[in-house]
Amino acid sequence: MRRLRMGMIGGGPGSFIGPIHRIAAELDREIELVAGVFSSDAARSAQAGESYRIDPTRAYPDLDAMFAAERARADGIDFVAIVTPNHHHLPAARAALAAGLPVISDKPATATLAQARELAGHVAAAGLPYALTHTYSGYPLVREARARIAAGALGAIRKVVVEYPQGWLAGEASGKQAEWRVDPAKSGPGGCIGDIGTHAFQLAEFISGLKVTEILADLGAVVPGRPVDDDCTVLLRFENGARGVLLASQIEVGEMNGLRIRLYGEKGGLVWKQEVPNTLTLHTLDGRTEVIHAGGAQLGPDAASRTRTPTGHPEGYLEAFANIYRDFAAVLRGETAPLLPGIEDALRGMTFVDTAVTASKARAGWTALTV
Amino acid sequence: MRRLRMGMIGGGPGSFIGPIHRIAAELDREIELVAGVFSSDAARSAQAGESYRIDPTRAYPDLDAMFAAERARADGIDFVAIVTPNHHHLPAARAALAAGLPVISDKPATATLAQARELAGHVAAAGLPYALTHTYSGYPLVREARARIAAGALGAIRKVVVEYPQGWLAGEASGKQAEWRVDPAKSGPGGCIGDIGTHAFQLAEFISGLKVTEILADLGAVVPGRPVDDDCTVLLRFENGARGVLLASQIEVGEMNGLRIRLYGEKGGLVWKQEVPNTLTLHTLDGRTEVIHAGGAQLGPDAASRTRTPTGHPEGYLEAFANIYRDFAAVLRGETAPLLPGIEDALRGMTFVDTAVTASKARAGWTALTV
Amino acid sequence: MRRLRMGMIGGGPGSFIGPIHRIAAELDREIELVAGVFSSDAARSAQAGESYRIDPTRAYPDLDAMFAAERARADGIDFVAIVTPNHHHLPAARAALAAGLPVISDKPATATLAQARELAGHVAAAGLPYALTHTYSGYPLVREARARIAAGALGAIRKVVVEYPQGWLAGEASGKQAEWRVDPAKSGPGGCIGDIGTHAFQLAEFISGLKVTEILADLGAVVPGRPVDDDCTVLLRFENGARGVLLASQIEVGEMNGLRIRLYGEKGGLVWKQEVPNTLTLHTLDGRTEVIHAGGAQLGPDAASRTRTPTGHPEGYLEAFANIYRDFAAVLRGETAPLLPGIEDALRGMTFVDTAVTASKARAGWTALTV
Amino acid sequence: MRRLRMGMIGGGPGSFIGPIHRIAAELDREIELVAGVFSSDAARSAQAGESYRIDPTRAYPDLDAMFAAERARADGIDFVAIVTPNHHHLPAARAALAAGLPVISDKPATATLAQARELAGHVAAAGLPYALTHTYSGYPLVREARARIAAGALGAIRKVVVEYPQGWLAGEASGKQAEWRVDPAKSGPGGCIGDIGTHAFQLAEFISGLKVTEILADLGAVVPGRPVDDDCTVLLRFENGARGVLLASQIEVGEMNGLRIRLYGEKGGLVWKQEVPNTLTLHTLDGRTEVIHAGGAQLGPDAASRTRTPTGHPEGYLEAFANIYRDFAAVLRGETAPLLPGIEDALRGMTFVDTAVTASKARAGWTALTV
């Protein structure tokens, strides 16, 4: 079974997420990075190609060049991974789909909701796989949590609290990673809500198995002069009436990447924290607390098949990311991967961002989330 | 220096909080429980008196009897502690103040805001000490957090997240402790918001040193048929513009008494959790994290003077509670105790409950908190 | 039921452990401190009496005075608590027993093994209760651990690891608490091994229900010039052949009072840590991990009856200490308290210290522990 | 810069460590698995080759075949990775070195000390790189700990406690991983002491920067009938007189892969735990505790250059392992990698195993560790 060949769009010098996509894609040896348009600057694209150790002739200066050259090869790319800032997501995906290439894209799907809707049209028209790298849904114990809830471990869900605190934008935004994230022309109208709020939103729906139907959003720009939100509180209502709270912030000094979620039902509660991802805590109504370990004997197939080491050998962010790529590879080989985030998550996420930004500005109170 | 003599109102057989007040009051040997109206049922009051090992003649059947008999003694009570369900707080306090006795009362101050206002009038008229047992503000590291923030360790506060999750009311409310808490005739219009939301509210103001000026409340009654709220989300705005979130719930299965607070400013963040109360975590903008230990050499006077053991010897809830009583004893001896919660906290807390309940029912959006 | 009356020996100005005994003894209101010889200096004894708020006439300058005066009162003391440095334990206990008074004593029982043997003779001859305050065996979850092991939760015990790290003597020993502990004339031949090693030893036997029969001791004096050990490694063999390790140190910088124990059997493992005393972790051979909470519904009677608050309300060192006094009070009232450490623990502990010190000096290898 | 080409020896169907070496080697794209003798059974070797997705013609049935065929290719292997059970380490390494190929080998270096000495001779004679995958020394914060100690953060080291508890061999050893580990013909005379004790030993020397000069070993075979040790206690003395304790066990039910180390000096203490590898705790003599985060701004170059993600994005076992391979790749490219474990660690580790096994059997007391 040959390795699938990946072309990267974005991920040039100084990129944080490009090398991470590369590692994640290749971790299970089902995929290989072979080509890329790593930068719109040809020299920088070549420089990045060298750092990734790919064939120098396959570091391209623009999309058209890549698509043309790769199409001409017997061993051309099988799909593209889009790892640019948000405003490039739509044009890159549109072009790739038009070139007949499946797409896996970093989140959020696009910079604006209108773009996401356009994207959905292109995906449908192309009939090609499209995946969105909501990394955190790749963690084995996130999948275990989802499976247990689906199997009724908590009874009907009543409450979901999902938090995503960070502190790295508490000061002035400086550096490549920070600057585009606080520039609405590149990030879209949402700052924090798009950058990490979408992860929290997707995780809440992913684990609970429930859709959010209504939100009440209060987004703030805490750092003086910042043109996008950096601190978000969003109240949630789920389709079954369950209550929810989503907190996301990038100004909480000392918080690193503190995504965490707690779900409560009639019969129990489940708690998972990204920074200590290898334990999942299950509480039951009789007062018992069980700690479930990644790699352990208690795991169901979704989690067990996404773990590479025995219990006590910590796996982390890169391995979770690799699980997303493993699912994507399965889809490309014609298998199903029902847990892989795709265009529906793209639309839901961007609807969430758009509704939150709009409703918060209008102080609109509870607002329906209509995808 | 003689011990102060306490008369208890409430705390009869089956009471959770009565014995705790007794332990807390006596822990530092500045106060002694000598009398009480532990129940409105004379036999039960006598039974409780026996369990507290007080002089049997001083377990009274009603307030008038206690006040009259104690006034007649050379060693009569110096003050009363009110530990009844909420609806008895006002009448008990009113009677005690009228009898010339200082009052220390369990929280919330009263069942309703109107009662709290009436109470404030009685306190002012009597010119006697009144204290409210917001236990958690008695923890040494809570006082350390407050002192550090007051000294500018975080710079201007930007964000406060205070959470108070519990799970013990996730099922049907049964048993003495649960039943009155979900009965509006006894608890007042607030359920969870009054029972534990007030603690969270007081703690946020206490540590931050800032007043809340506006709230957006969303209270829910999750357990079917419950006549009061059991799950609360409240957005906060502080007087300096800082953003806040208060979460309180009694249906989060597996949560025990998970009060916790995180405060963020321009220069740092502070995190404290009631269930592991002997550490306080300080984050600074340069990426450093420091763990501050109860009893340790890094503490300021507020915390150091409220710790009884060296580092590594855990103190807990009872000792925090005792710190409130120690402050109260100081006031009774004519000293000052600026950190002791009093009638202002009573009014602010009941205004918070009343505003939250009313605004939530009306889906009123942001609402001023006007005390 | 009247409160029992306690006379304290030791606990003068600057004492750490005197006030702690006072709080622990009185916490449940079964005992009351009424008299004491707090210091051999009459003025200092009086000063301490004032700080404890006892009747000034009952702060005595010496033991004979106390015994005579108290015997003459209708409300004289019922027993004595000995809280002096080690070298005073035997003379104080001997005198009290001779005066017909039961004794509760701080640990280690005496300064030397010979003294402990003499003490055992006095206890036997007097036929009076004698208890030793091995505080840590008073923690509810320690008792839960013991009960579960006794009930077979782990199967046959195979391995015990007990550690007691501290760091407060890593520098020069200065201050009242430190100085006598490193003076063999006051502490006895054991430094760290007597001060905290005995706690660890008692805890291992207490929870496992097994006696240690052989040890291999390696005691070191790490701080230059220190005349007693400050860092101890002791290998253990238990009566059933189980292997054990006991680590105790007072030079591990940053460790506070880190007593912890892990016990493993054929079917499971149990872990408890004094600094987070309100959880107990149970592992079973099938890979499950359960967290048991103080105050929770899963507790057996030994633990449940020694907890004063609901789950999530931390209890700590003082409450554990109070459980020892509660047991002692029960014995004084004629009840049984099988978990209360007594003269057998005294002899075993001092035999452990003596054997460890002697065998370590001789580099003797495995040595029988013969009480 | 082309990728280095790796040939694997071992790692056939059912192997735990083979796929982990593959991931670790390739993570940074400096190395590529291209060939292997994955099993001595040709069909199984081919099956493994397929699972690794390598060219089917390069899955060889024996070493000679691999060395001959690869030597004949322009793109032949640059080195071999040995991932077999212990008893195959020497013959595989000897053959590879004889074929002119550098070697990276799983630990322990060999099954016996005699073999390790022979190996050292071959390495010296060949003049080729040899590395030993002591994975845990690849963790960024382990390197940070080492660097801080080398820079004097703790002053002179006084005490090292290193523990490596596991529980997976508490029952009967069954399954491919367990069986060879308890068979002295395959594992060598050491069981637990060789399998994980060597990791703990290497880590203690690695971080402290000190050599162990004397040990006192007490190894036990707890599970009835087991022919090798499964529970080890070893006292250590370091070259500067520092005291140490090494605990390793495979029968502690519930322990997963709990390697942890605490080092104490005159001025401070450092604590690191493999299962939560992304924090390092530093205590100083003034009572301060600092938490150092992987990926954070406080790290020195050794740690910073071995981290691939920002703080809060957990890295784990595979990334630590990859750091060992990254160092090895640097050596192959002619750079230096002073932290890479090599033949000296091999000899020291096997001397440790041999001395511990021999001295424990003889109940020999303190024994010099003479490499």
PDB file of C-alpha atoms in Angstrom, chain A residues 1-3 16 20 22-23 26-30 32-34 50-54 136 139 164 166 254 256-258 274-278 293-294 308-319 333, chain D residues 1-3 16 20 22-23 26-30 32-34 50-54 136 139 164 166 254 256-258 274-278 293-294 308-319 333:
ATOM      1  CA  MET A   1       0.000   0.000   0.000  1.00  0.00           C
ATOM      2  CA  ARG A   2       1.786   3.149  -1.163  1.00  0.00           C
ATOM      3  CA  ARG A   3       1.971   6.347   0.841  1.00  0.00           C
ATOM      4  CA  PHE A  16       4.182  27.385  13.424  1.00  0.00           C
ATOM      5  CA  ILE A  20       3.143  20.463  12.617  1.00  0.00           C
ATOM      6  CA  ARG A  22       3.995  17.805   8.130  1.00  0.00           C
ATOM      7  CA  ILE A  23       4.758  15.774  11.235  1.00  0.00           C
ATOM      8  CA  GLU A  26       3.635  11.598   8.112  1.00  0.00           C
ATOM      9  CA  LEU A  27       3.525  10.132  11.615  1.00  0.00           C
ATOM     10  CA  ASP A  28       1.782   6.921  10.591  1.00  0.00           C
ATOM     11  CA  ARG A  29       3.647   6.651   7.305  1.00  0.00           C
ATOM     12  CA  GLU A  30       0.423   6.670   5.331  1.00  0.00           C
ATOM     13  CA  GLU A  32       4.316  11.812   2.635  1.00  0.00           C
ATOM     14  CA  LEU A  33       4.947  15.495   2.021  1.00  0.00           C
ATOM     15  CA  VAL A  34       6.359  15.773  -1.474  1.00  0.00           C
ATOM     16  CA  GLU A  50      14.672  22.768   1.680  1.00  0.00           C
ATOM     17  CA  SER A  51      13.834  22.846   5.369  1.00  0.00           C
ATOM     18  CA  TYR A  52      11.211  20.160   4.755  1.00  0.00           C
ATOM     19  CA  ARG A  53      13.848  18.199   2.782  1.00  0.00           C
ATOM     20  CA  ILE A  54      11.642  17.722  -0.268  1.00  0.00           C
ATOM     21  CA  TYR A 136      -8.445  18.208  19.508  1.00  0.00           C
ATOM     22  CA  TYR A 139      -7.222  12.866  20.913  1.00  0.00           C
ATOM     23  CA  TYR A 164     -10.234  27.509  25.928  1.00  0.00           C
ATOM     24  CA  GLN A 166      -4.738  31.243  26.482  1.00  0.00           C
ATOM     25  CA  GLY A 254      -0.287  32.171  32.327  1.00  0.00           C
ATOM     26  CA  MET A 256      -1.071  28.250  27.749  1.00  0.00           C
ATOM     27  CA  ASN A 257      -3.382  26.113  25.660  1.00  0.00           C
ATOM     28  CA  GLY A 258      -5.885  25.208  28.301  1.00  0.00           C
ATOM     29  CA  GLN A 274      -6.004  19.061  26.724  1.00  0.00           C
ATOM     30  CA  GLU A 275      -2.900  19.848  28.709  1.00  0.00           C
ATOM     31  CA  VAL A 276      -3.119  16.502  30.532  1.00  0.00           C
ATOM     32  CA  PRO A 277      -4.727  14.657  27.655  1.00  0.00           C
ATOM     33  CA  ASN A 278      -4.014  11.103  28.712  1.00  0.00           C
ATOM     34  CA  HIS A 293      -6.064   6.148  30.990  1.00  0.00           C
ATOM     35  CA  ALA A 294      -5.016   6.534  27.371  1.00  0.00           C
ATOM     36  CA  ARG A 308       0.327   4.237  19.543  1.00  0.00           C
ATOM     37  CA  THR A 309       1.934   3.529  22.907  1.00  0.00           C
ATOM     38  CA  PRO A 310       1.064   1.664  26.108  1.00  0.00           C
ATOM     39  CA  THR A 311      -0.403   3.477  29.123  1.00  0.00           C
ATOM     40  CA  GLY A 312       2.047   5.757  30.844  1.00  0.00           C
ATOM     41  CA  HIS A 313       3.864   6.740  27.665  1.00  0.00           C
ATOM     42  CA  PRO A 314       2.411  10.200  27.088  1.00  0.00           C
ATOM     43  CA  GLU A 315       1.062  11.017  23.671  1.00  0.00           C
ATOM     44  CA  GLY A 316       0.156  14.589  22.895  1.00  0.00           C
ATOM     45  CA  TYR A 317      -0.784  17.212  20.409  1.00  0.00           C
ATOM     46  CA  LEU A 318       1.169  15.869  17.455  1.00  0.00           C
ATOM     47  CA  GLU A 319      -0.294  12.403  17.846  1.00  0.00           C
ATOM     48  CA  ARG A 333      -8.379   5.252   0.276  1.00  0.00           C
TER      49      ARG A 333
ATOM     50  CA  MET D   1      20.274  17.933   2.737  1.00  0.00           C
ATOM     51  CA  ARG D   2      19.109  14.391   2.063  1.00  0.00           C
ATOM     52  CA  ARG D   3      17.422  12.182   4.614  1.00  0.00           C
ATOM     53  CA  PHE D  16       5.945  -2.665  20.544  1.00  0.00           C
ATOM     54  CA  ILE D  20       8.091   3.517  17.929  1.00  0.00           C
ATOM     55  CA  ARG D  22      10.263   4.153  13.144  1.00  0.00           C
ATOM     56  CA  ILE D  23       8.124   7.110  14.232  1.00  0.00           C
ATOM     57  CA  GLU D  26      11.320   9.895  11.007  1.00  0.00           C
ATOM     58  CA  LEU D  27       9.623  12.582  13.086  1.00  0.00           C
ATOM     59  CA  ASP D  28      11.996  15.346  12.101  1.00  0.00           C
ATOM     60  CA  ARG D  29      12.376  14.122   8.535  1.00  0.00           C
ATOM     61  CA  GLU D  30      16.106  13.767   8.923  1.00  0.00           C
ATOM     62  CA  GLU D  32      13.827   7.546   6.678  1.00  0.00           C
ATOM     63  CA  LEU D  33      13.199   3.856   7.255  1.00  0.00           C
ATOM     64  CA  VAL D  34      13.984   2.102   3.988  1.00  0.00           C
ATOM     65  CA  GLU D  50       4.554  -4.144   4.252  1.00  0.00           C
ATOM     66  CA  SER D  51       3.144  -2.704   7.462  1.00  0.00           C
ATOM     67  CA  TYR D  52       5.962  -0.152   7.478  1.00  0.00           C
ATOM     68  CA  ARG D  53       5.173   0.574   3.800  1.00  0.00           C
ATOM     69  CA  ILE D  54       8.733   0.127   2.641  1.00  0.00           C
ATOM     70  CA  TYR D 136      13.931   9.608  28.706  1.00  0.00           C
ATOM     71  CA  TYR D 139      12.794  14.884  27.034  1.00  0.00           C
ATOM     72  CA  TYR D 164      10.583   3.705  37.942  1.00  0.00           C
ATOM     73  CA  GLN D 166       5.345  -0.184  36.637  1.00  0.00           C
ATOM     74  CA  GLY D 254      -1.703   0.612  38.727  1.00  0.00           C
ATOM     75  CA  MET D 256       2.008   2.587  34.350  1.00  0.00           C
ATOM     76  CA  ASN D 257       5.332   4.043  33.318  1.00  0.00           C
ATOM     77  CA  GLY D 258       5.984   6.183  36.350  1.00  0.00           C
ATOM     78  CA  GLN D 274       7.740  11.237  32.948  1.00  0.00           C
ATOM     79  CA  GLU D 275       3.974  10.884  32.928  1.00  0.00           C
ATOM     80  CA  VAL D 276       3.532  14.670  33.119  1.00  0.00           C
ATOM     81  CA  PRO D 277       6.698  15.475  31.227  1.00  0.00           C
ATOM     82  CA  ASN D 278       5.957  19.046  30.261  1.00  0.00           C
ATOM     83  CA  HIS D 293       6.952  24.710  31.220  1.00  0.00           C
ATOM     84  CA  ALA D 294       8.110  22.856  28.133  1.00  0.00           C
ATOM     85  CA  ARG D 308       8.477  21.359  18.511  1.00  0.00           C
ATOM     86  CA  THR D 309       5.361  23.098  19.784  1.00  0.00           C
ATOM     87  CA  PRO D 310       4.477  26.109  21.932  1.00  0.00           C
ATOM     88  CA  THR D 311       3.737  25.758  25.643  1.00  0.00           C
ATOM     89  CA  GLY D 312       0.499  24.006  26.357  1.00  0.00           C
ATOM     90  CA  HIS D 313       0.685  21.690  23.372  1.00  0.00           C
ATOM     91  CA  PRO D 314       1.773  18.472  25.076  1.00  0.00           C
ATOM     92  CA  GLU D 315       4.704  16.600  23.655  1.00  0.00           C
ATOM     93  CA  GLY D 316       5.445  13.154  24.951  1.00  0.00           C
ATOM     94  CA  TYR D 317       7.285   9.914  24.652  1.00  0.00           C
ATOM     95  CA  LEU D 318       7.544   9.797  20.879  1.00  0.00           C
ATOM     96  CA  GLU D 319       8.955  13.304  20.677  1.00  0.00           C
ATOM     97  CA  ARG D 333      26.332  14.230   9.657  1.00  0.00           C
TER      98      ARG D 333
END
